[in-house]
Short mmCIF file of C-alpha atoms in Angstrom, two decimals:
data_model
loop_
_atom_site.label_atom_id
_atom_site.label_comp_id
_atom_site.label_asym_id
_atom_site.label_seq_id
_atom_site.Cartn_x
_atom_site.Cartn_y
_atom_site.Cartn_z
CA MET A 1 0.02 0.06 0.10
CA LYS A 2 2.87 2.21 0.69
CA THR A 3 4.28 1.78 -2.48
CA ASN A 4 1.00 2.52 -4.36
CA GLY A 5 0.97 5.78 -2.35
CA TYR A 6 4.47 6.59 -3.23
CA TYR A 7 3.65 5.90 -7.15
CA PHE A 8 0.69 8.16 -6.86
CA LEU A 9 2.53 10.93 -5.29
CA MET A 10 5.20 10.66 -7.91
CA CYS A 11 2.67 10.96 -10.73
CA ILE A 12 1.12 13.99 -9.11
CA LEU A 13 4.40 15.44 -8.93
CA THR A 14 5.34 14.69 -12.64
CA MET A 15 1.97 15.94 -13.95
CA THR A 16 2.34 19.16 -12.12
CA ALA A 17 5.81 19.82 -13.55
CA LEU A 18 4.51 19.00 -17.17
CA SER A 19 1.83 21.37 -16.79
CA ALA A 20 4.17 24.14 -15.81
CA VAL A 21 6.59 23.37 -18.53
CA VAL A 22 3.62 23.30 -21.10
CA SER A 23 2.15 26.45 -19.77
CA SER A 24 5.74 28.18 -19.71
CA CYS A 25 6.18 27.20 -23.53
CA SER A 26 2.85 28.09 -24.58
CA GLN A 27 3.56 31.57 -23.28
CA MET A 28 5.10 34.21 -25.96
CA SER A 29 8.40 35.76 -25.51
CA GLU A 30 8.76 39.26 -26.41
CA ARG A 31 10.89 41.09 -29.05
CA ARG A 32 11.17 44.67 -30.28
CA VAL A 33 10.01 45.54 -33.66
CA ASN A 34 10.18 49.28 -34.84
CA GLY A 35 10.16 50.43 -31.52
CA GLN A 36 7.13 48.18 -30.39
CA GLU A 37 6.68 44.93 -28.59
CA ALA A 38 5.85 41.96 -30.80
CA ALA A 39 4.97 38.54 -29.89
CA VAL A 40 7.13 35.69 -30.79
CA ARG A 41 5.35 32.17 -30.76
CA TYR A 42 6.84 29.03 -29.64
CA VAL A 43 6.21 26.18 -31.97
CA LYS A 44 7.14 22.50 -32.11
CA THR A 45 8.42 20.90 -35.43
CA LYS A 46 8.90 17.77 -37.00
CA THR A 47 11.23 16.97 -40.14
CA VAL A 48 9.44 15.27 -42.85
CA GLU A 49 10.63 11.53 -43.55
CA MET A 50 10.20 9.10 -45.88
CA TYR A 51 7.45 6.64 -46.00
CA GLY A 52 8.23 3.10 -46.47
CA GLU A 53 11.61 1.40 -46.85
CA GLU A 54 14.31 2.41 -49.34
CA GLU A 55 14.24 0.56 -52.68
CA ARG A 56 17.20 -2.01 -53.00
CA ALA A 57 18.04 -5.23 -54.90
CA THR A 58 20.71 -7.78 -54.23
CA PHE A 59 22.60 -9.82 -56.89
CA PRO A 60 25.41 -12.78 -56.57
CA GLY A 61 28.44 -11.58 -58.15
CA LYS A 62 32.07 -12.65 -58.56
CA ILE A 63 35.36 -10.64 -57.88
CA LYS A 64 38.02 -10.49 -60.86
CA ALA A 65 41.18 -8.64 -61.24
CA ALA A 66 40.96 -5.31 -63.04
CA SER A 67 43.30 -6.88 -65.83
CA ASP A 68 44.13 -10.45 -66.30
CA VAL A 69 46.62 -10.67 -69.23
CA SER A 70 48.81 -12.95 -70.94
CA LEU A 71 52.21 -11.41 -72.06
CA ALA A 72 54.00 -12.69 -75.17
CA PHE A 73 57.30 -11.46 -77.05
CA ARG A 74 56.90 -9.56 -80.17
CA VAL A 75 59.80 -11.25 -81.81
CA ALA A 76 60.86 -15.06 -81.73
CA GLY A 77 63.90 -16.68 -80.21
CA PRO A 78 64.99 -19.06 -77.91
CA ILE A 79 64.12 -18.15 -74.02
CA ARG A 80 67.50 -16.87 -72.13
CA SER A 81 65.71 -16.64 -68.69
CA ILE A 82 62.41 -16.23 -67.06
CA ALA A 83 62.96 -14.25 -64.16
CA VAL A 84 59.69 -14.83 -62.06
CA LYS A 85 57.75 -17.65 -60.25
CA GLU A 86 54.27 -18.20 -60.37
CA GLY A 87 52.41 -16.09 -57.43
CA SER A 88 55.41 -13.38 -57.46
CA LEU A 89 54.73 -9.83 -56.80
CA VAL A 90 56.10 -7.63 -59.83
CA ARG A 91 56.30 -3.99 -60.37
CA ARG A 92 55.60 -2.18 -63.52
CA GLY A 93 58.58 -2.32 -66.18
CA GLN A 94 60.00 -5.28 -64.29
CA VAL A 95 61.59 -7.64 -66.55
CA LEU A 96 59.79 -10.91 -66.45
CA ALA A 97 61.61 -13.04 -69.19
CA SER A 98 64.41 -12.29 -71.86
CA LEU A 99 65.34 -13.89 -75.14
CA ASP A 100 68.85 -14.79 -76.55
CA THR A 101 69.80 -11.50 -77.99
CA ARG A 102 72.65 -12.66 -80.13
CA ASP A 103 70.87 -12.72 -83.61
CA TYR A 104 69.43 -9.29 -82.91
CA GLU A 105 72.59 -7.76 -81.79
CA LEU A 106 74.30 -8.99 -85.18
CA GLN A 107 71.22 -7.79 -87.33
CA LEU A 108 71.43 -4.17 -85.56
CA ALA A 109 75.13 -4.03 -85.91
CA ALA A 110 74.78 -4.35 -89.66
CA THR A 111 72.35 -2.24 -89.90
CA GLU A 112 73.85 0.63 -87.94
CA ALA A 113 77.10 0.19 -90.12
CA GLU A 114 74.93 0.38 -93.28
CA TYR A 115 73.11 3.48 -91.95
CA ASN A 116 76.35 5.16 -91.13
CA ARG A 117 77.31 4.65 -94.86
CA ILE A 118 74.06 6.03 -96.58
CA LYS A 119 73.86 8.90 -93.97
CA ALA A 120 77.42 10.09 -94.99
CA GLU A 121 76.57 9.88 -98.78
CA ALA A 122 73.18 11.75 -98.19
CA ASP A 123 74.74 14.40 -96.14
CA ARG A 124 77.19 15.15 -99.11
CA VAL A 125 74.34 15.31 -101.67
CA ILE A 126 72.40 17.51 -99.36
CA GLU A 127 75.06 19.98 -99.19
CA LEU A 128 76.17 19.61 -102.97
CA HIS A 129 72.50 20.38 -103.63
CA ALA A 130 72.32 23.40 -101.54
CA SER A 131 75.28 24.91 -103.74
CA GLY A 132 73.64 23.92 -106.98
CA SER A 133 76.19 21.12 -107.93
CA VAL A 134 73.59 18.08 -107.94
CA THR A 135 70.50 17.68 -109.52
CA ASP A 136 67.01 17.54 -107.68
CA ASN A 137 66.60 13.83 -108.66
CA ASP A 138 69.91 12.94 -107.02
CA TYR A 139 68.83 15.06 -103.97
CA ASP A 140 65.58 13.15 -103.73
CA LYS A 141 67.05 9.65 -103.96
CA ALA A 142 69.52 10.83 -101.29
CA VAL A 143 66.85 11.93 -98.88
CA PHE A 144 64.58 8.95 -99.45
CA GLY A 145 67.33 6.52 -99.00
CA LEU A 146 68.19 7.95 -95.74
CA ARG A 147 64.65 7.90 -94.45
CA GLN A 148 64.47 4.28 -95.42
CA ILE A 149 67.70 3.30 -93.68
CA THR A 150 66.59 5.21 -90.46
CA ALA A 151 63.38 3.47 -90.20
CA LYS A 152 65.18 -0.20 -90.96
CA LEU A 153 67.61 0.93 -87.96
CA ASP A 154 64.61 2.15 -85.54
CA ALA A 155 62.89 -1.25 -86.58
CA HIS A 156 65.97 -3.41 -85.69
CA ARG A 157 66.67 -1.55 -82.50
CA ASN A 158 63.16 -2.16 -81.50
CA GLU A 159 63.37 -5.74 -82.08
CA LEU A 160 66.45 -5.75 -79.83
CA ALA A 161 64.48 -4.09 -77.06
CA ASP A 162 61.58 -6.62 -77.53
CA THR A 163 63.72 -9.54 -76.42
CA ARG A 164 62.96 -8.45 -72.97
CA LEU A 165 59.35 -8.73 -71.69
CA THR A 166 58.37 -6.45 -68.82
CA ALA A 167 55.29 -6.13 -66.60
CA PRO A 168 52.84 -3.59 -67.94
CA PHE A 169 51.49 -2.89 -64.50
CA ASP A 170 51.91 -3.94 -60.88
CA GLY A 171 50.61 -7.14 -60.37
CA TYR A 172 51.00 -10.95 -59.67
CA VAL A 173 52.24 -13.56 -61.93
CA GLN A 174 49.55 -16.43 -62.39
CA LYS A 175 51.29 -18.68 -64.78
CA ARG A 176 54.46 -19.37 -66.56
CA PHE A 177 53.76 -21.21 -69.94
CA PHE A 178 57.63 -21.85 -71.15
CA GLU A 179 60.75 -22.59 -69.13
CA ASN A 180 64.25 -21.50 -69.69
CA GLY A 181 65.95 -22.67 -73.15
CA GLU A 182 62.75 -23.30 -75.08
CA THR A 183 61.98 -21.46 -78.17
CA VAL A 184 59.06 -19.36 -78.61
CA GLY A 185 57.34 -17.62 -81.70
CA ALA A 186 56.28 -14.07 -81.68
CA GLY A 187 52.93 -13.71 -80.00
CA MET A 188 53.07 -16.91 -78.04
CA PRO A 189 52.11 -16.37 -74.33
CA VAL A 190 55.01 -16.76 -72.12
CA VAL A 191 53.92 -15.66 -68.64
CA SER A 192 49.97 -14.41 -67.33
CA MET A 193 49.56 -12.11 -64.61
CA ILE A 194 46.75 -9.97 -62.60
CA ASP A 195 46.57 -6.31 -61.74
CA ALA A 196 47.61 -5.90 -58.26
CA GLY A 197 45.14 -2.94 -57.85
CA ALA A 198 41.54 -2.63 -56.79
CA PRO A 199 39.89 -5.74 -58.31
CA GLU A 200 36.55 -5.45 -60.14
CA VAL A 201 33.26 -7.23 -59.51
CA VAL A 202 30.99 -8.61 -61.88
CA ILE A 203 27.05 -9.25 -61.75
CA ASN A 204 24.23 -9.98 -64.05
CA ILE A 205 20.96 -8.38 -63.84
CA PRO A 206 17.67 -9.08 -65.61
CA SER A 207 15.82 -6.95 -68.27
CA SER A 208 13.60 -5.62 -65.28
CA GLU A 209 16.33 -4.13 -63.52
CA TYR A 210 18.30 -3.22 -66.88
CA ILE A 211 15.65 -0.87 -68.00
CA ARG A 212 15.56 0.92 -64.56
CA GLN A 213 19.38 1.61 -64.73
CA GLU A 214 18.62 5.30 -64.68
CA ARG A 215 17.71 5.04 -61.34
CA PHE A 216 20.74 3.25 -59.87
CA ASP A 217 22.10 5.20 -56.93
CA THR A 218 24.81 3.49 -54.82
CA TYR A 219 26.54 0.05 -55.20
CA SER A 220 27.97 -2.03 -52.57
CA CYS A 221 29.05 -5.66 -51.60
CA THR A 222 29.83 -8.15 -48.81
CA VAL A 223 32.15 -11.05 -48.95
CA ASP A 224 31.94 -13.80 -46.13
CA ILE A 225 35.61 -13.79 -45.10
CA TYR A 226 35.10 -10.09 -43.93
CA PRO A 227 32.10 -10.30 -41.89
CA ASN A 228 30.32 -6.98 -41.07
CA LYS A 229 32.17 -5.15 -43.67
CA ILE A 230 30.70 -3.41 -46.63
CA PHE A 231 32.71 -2.42 -49.46
CA SER A 232 31.68 0.42 -51.52
CA LEU A 233 31.74 0.13 -55.44
CA ASP A 234 31.88 2.44 -58.33
CA LEU A 235 30.12 1.66 -61.73
CA LEU A 236 32.29 0.91 -64.67
CA GLY A 237 29.74 0.04 -67.02
CA ILE A 238 26.97 -1.92 -68.27
CA THR A 239 26.60 -4.18 -71.43
CA ARG A 240 23.90 -3.25 -73.88
CA LYS A 241 23.44 -6.78 -75.29
CA ALA A 242 22.11 -9.71 -73.07
CA ASN A 243 23.58 -12.93 -72.80
CA MET A 244 22.28 -16.31 -73.44
CA ASN A 245 20.46 -16.11 -70.31
CA GLN A 246 19.09 -12.90 -71.22
CA LEU A 247 20.81 -11.14 -68.52
CA TYR A 248 22.81 -7.99 -68.83
CA THR A 249 26.53 -7.92 -67.39
CA VAL A 250 27.20 -4.99 -64.93
CA ARG A 251 30.99 -4.36 -64.21
CA LEU A 252 31.73 -2.55 -60.89
CA LYS A 253 35.07 -1.33 -59.32
CA MET A 254 35.96 -1.75 -55.66
CA ARG A 255 37.75 1.23 -54.05
CA PRO A 256 41.35 1.04 -53.08
CA ASP A 257 40.75 2.73 -49.72
CA ASP A 258 38.72 0.11 -48.58
CA ALA A 259 41.68 -2.00 -47.99
CA PRO A 260 42.10 -4.91 -47.11
CA LEU A 261 40.49 -5.91 -50.30
CA PRO A 262 39.10 -9.48 -51.31
CA PRO A 263 41.47 -11.26 -53.82
CA PRO A 264 39.99 -12.30 -57.16
CA GLY A 265 38.04 -15.28 -57.78
CA MET A 266 35.80 -14.96 -54.68
CA VAL A 267 32.24 -14.74 -54.50
CA THR A 268 30.33 -11.74 -53.43
CA MET A 269 26.87 -10.36 -52.85
CA VAL A 270 25.96 -7.04 -54.40
CA GLU A 271 23.42 -4.58 -53.32
CA ILE A 272 22.26 -1.87 -55.72
CA ARG A 273 20.13 0.96 -54.21
CA TYR A 274 17.74 3.04 -56.14
CA LYS A 275 17.26 6.87 -56.30
CA GLN A 276 13.91 7.81 -54.90
CA ALA A 277 11.27 8.58 -57.23
CA GLN A 278 10.03 12.00 -58.33
CA ALA A 279 6.72 11.56 -56.37
CA GLU A 280 7.88 9.80 -53.04
CA LEU A 281 5.44 9.07 -50.19
CA VAL A 282 6.43 11.11 -47.08
CA SER A 283 5.31 10.88 -43.39
CA ILE A 284 4.25 13.63 -41.06
CA PRO A 285 2.48 13.74 -37.70
CA TYR A 286 -1.18 13.96 -37.85
CA SER A 287 -1.07 17.07 -35.55
CA ALA A 288 0.57 19.01 -38.13
CA LEU A 289 -2.42 19.36 -40.65
CA PHE A 290 -4.87 22.11 -40.71
CA GLU A 291 -7.56 23.07 -43.30
CA ASN A 292 -6.88 26.06 -45.58
CA ASP A 293 -9.34 27.16 -48.15
CA GLY A 294 -10.99 23.72 -47.81
CA THR A 295 -7.56 22.00 -48.64
CA SER A 296 -5.22 20.07 -46.20
CA SER A 297 -2.23 22.34 -45.29
CA VAL A 298 0.80 22.12 -43.43
CA TRP A 299 3.15 25.31 -41.78
CA ILE A 300 6.71 24.94 -43.39
CA TYR A 301 9.33 26.17 -41.14
CA ASN A 302 12.25 28.29 -42.69
CA PRO A 303 15.35 28.11 -40.36
CA ALA A 304 17.09 30.91 -42.15
CA THR A 305 14.44 33.20 -41.56
CA GLN A 306 12.76 31.37 -38.45
CA THR A 307 9.32 32.09 -40.12
CA VAL A 308 6.67 29.84 -41.09
CA SER A 309 4.41 29.49 -44.72
CA VAL A 310 1.71 27.73 -45.53
CA ARG A 311 1.82 24.85 -48.09
CA LYS A 312 -0.97 22.77 -49.69
CA ILE A 313 -0.41 19.00 -49.72
CA HIS A 314 -2.34 16.15 -50.89
CA LEU A 315 -3.12 13.26 -48.43
CA SER A 316 -2.59 9.33 -49.18
CA GLU A 317 -3.33 7.76 -46.09
CA ILE A 318 -4.20 8.37 -42.45
CA ARG A 319 -2.52 5.77 -40.30
CA THR A 320 -3.39 4.59 -36.87
CA ASN A 321 -0.18 5.47 -35.33
CA GLY A 322 -1.06 9.03 -35.54
CA THR A 323 0.71 9.92 -38.73
CA VAL A 324 -0.42 10.76 -42.15
CA VAL A 325 1.19 10.08 -45.58
CA VAL A 326 1.50 12.23 -48.20
CA SER A 327 2.01 12.00 -51.78
CA ASN A 328 2.17 15.34 -52.98
CA GLY A 329 3.46 19.11 -51.69
CA LEU A 330 6.32 17.64 -49.43
CA GLN A 331 9.57 16.14 -49.74
CA ALA A 332 12.17 14.46 -47.04
CA GLY A 333 13.88 17.16 -45.31
CA ASP A 334 11.13 19.88 -45.09
CA ILE A 335 10.31 21.06 -41.66
CA VAL A 336 6.62 21.18 -40.68
CA VAL A 337 5.40 22.73 -37.57
CA SER A 338 3.72 19.97 -35.64
CA ALA A 339 1.82 21.56 -32.70
CA GLY A 340 -0.08 25.09 -32.48
CA VAL A 341 -0.77 25.03 -36.19
CA HIS A 342 -4.27 26.97 -35.74
CA SER A 343 -3.09 29.91 -34.17
CA LEU A 344 -0.33 30.91 -36.90
CA HIS A 345 -0.50 33.09 -39.71
CA GLU A 346 1.76 33.33 -42.88
CA GLY A 347 4.98 34.81 -42.48
CA GLU A 348 4.85 34.88 -38.87
CA LYS A 349 8.22 34.68 -37.00
CA VAL A 350 8.49 31.75 -34.36
CA ARG A 351 10.66 30.18 -32.05
CA LEU A 352 11.43 26.52 -31.62
CA LEU A 353 10.51 24.52 -28.44
CA PRO A 354 13.88 23.49 -26.73
CA ALA A 355 14.99 19.96 -27.21
CA THR A 356 14.22 17.58 -24.36
CA PRO A 357 17.52 17.11 -22.55
CA ASP A 358 19.13 13.58 -22.69
CA SER A 359 18.73 13.66 -18.65
CA ASN A 360 14.94 13.79 -19.04
CA ALA A 361 14.15 10.24 -19.34
CA GLY A 362 11.07 9.62 -21.39
CA GLY A 363 10.39 13.76 -21.90
CA LEU A 364 8.17 13.65 -18.60
CA LEU A 365 10.05 16.57 -17.08
#
């Protein structure tokens, strides 16, 4: 019985304090405008929220290397050495393999000797032509001959340089197709490697999602080996032609700053979030509604000017939890007055009720 009396006393004290707060909040503070005292009303506001869950879709995908290439020599010859092993990390420009260069060195030496001879002759003809001692025909032959031997010299220099196979990017060696001493032809794959950079994610979407691609907003994925970690993705492209299963391929790129990143070959689940449609439903408290010229309306609060303005809205649904669903006239983020709406007027300056302090559990005091 003592307990019940104590509880009743606390209820009385709480209700008394609450009434005092409400009474004080309902009073109007005073401000001076043009030398006269003008009333500034306190109001309670609510930020407009989206109604319903955000639209999203999930698809299985696979992680792939950003680049997966097979490298080959541009010239033929016996392999002198393969300098890397499978799984090795290599840097861009690092030598992966090289051919026996003896034949290409001899070829280049012969071409250089021929170039020096022709160039010396061409220089003399060009000098004589300047003084009018040789015909234009002889001059043209000398110039064209010099150009021809210069091109041949550059080609043989390139062939010698092509006896070295270098990494086109930072990556990992996947496979060696030949060993030292074996002879390879030009264009025959010798080493395969994958990019060490941020991998890609590939998914396939049905036509029902493909036609809505303009509404795709953000992309993310999860991988089992990294629980509770969400990787952000950037869209690289969507194929315009369906595959045999009538699915469209979407390529996405992982972000380097999400390290550690999962390696290529793993399975992932990709989530696509959609942009909100133009006419999205929003939710507001029922207490924010009032009738204006026979139309449902609300007061919109402008934080910059601390004033309110009326806005007509279209109701979609009145819910049992004290809220209403609005289909037109409001968007998420708008601020509406949720209490005291019947005593305001257009352009009136107002003040917001103080927020309930964290120490006031339940908002009773």
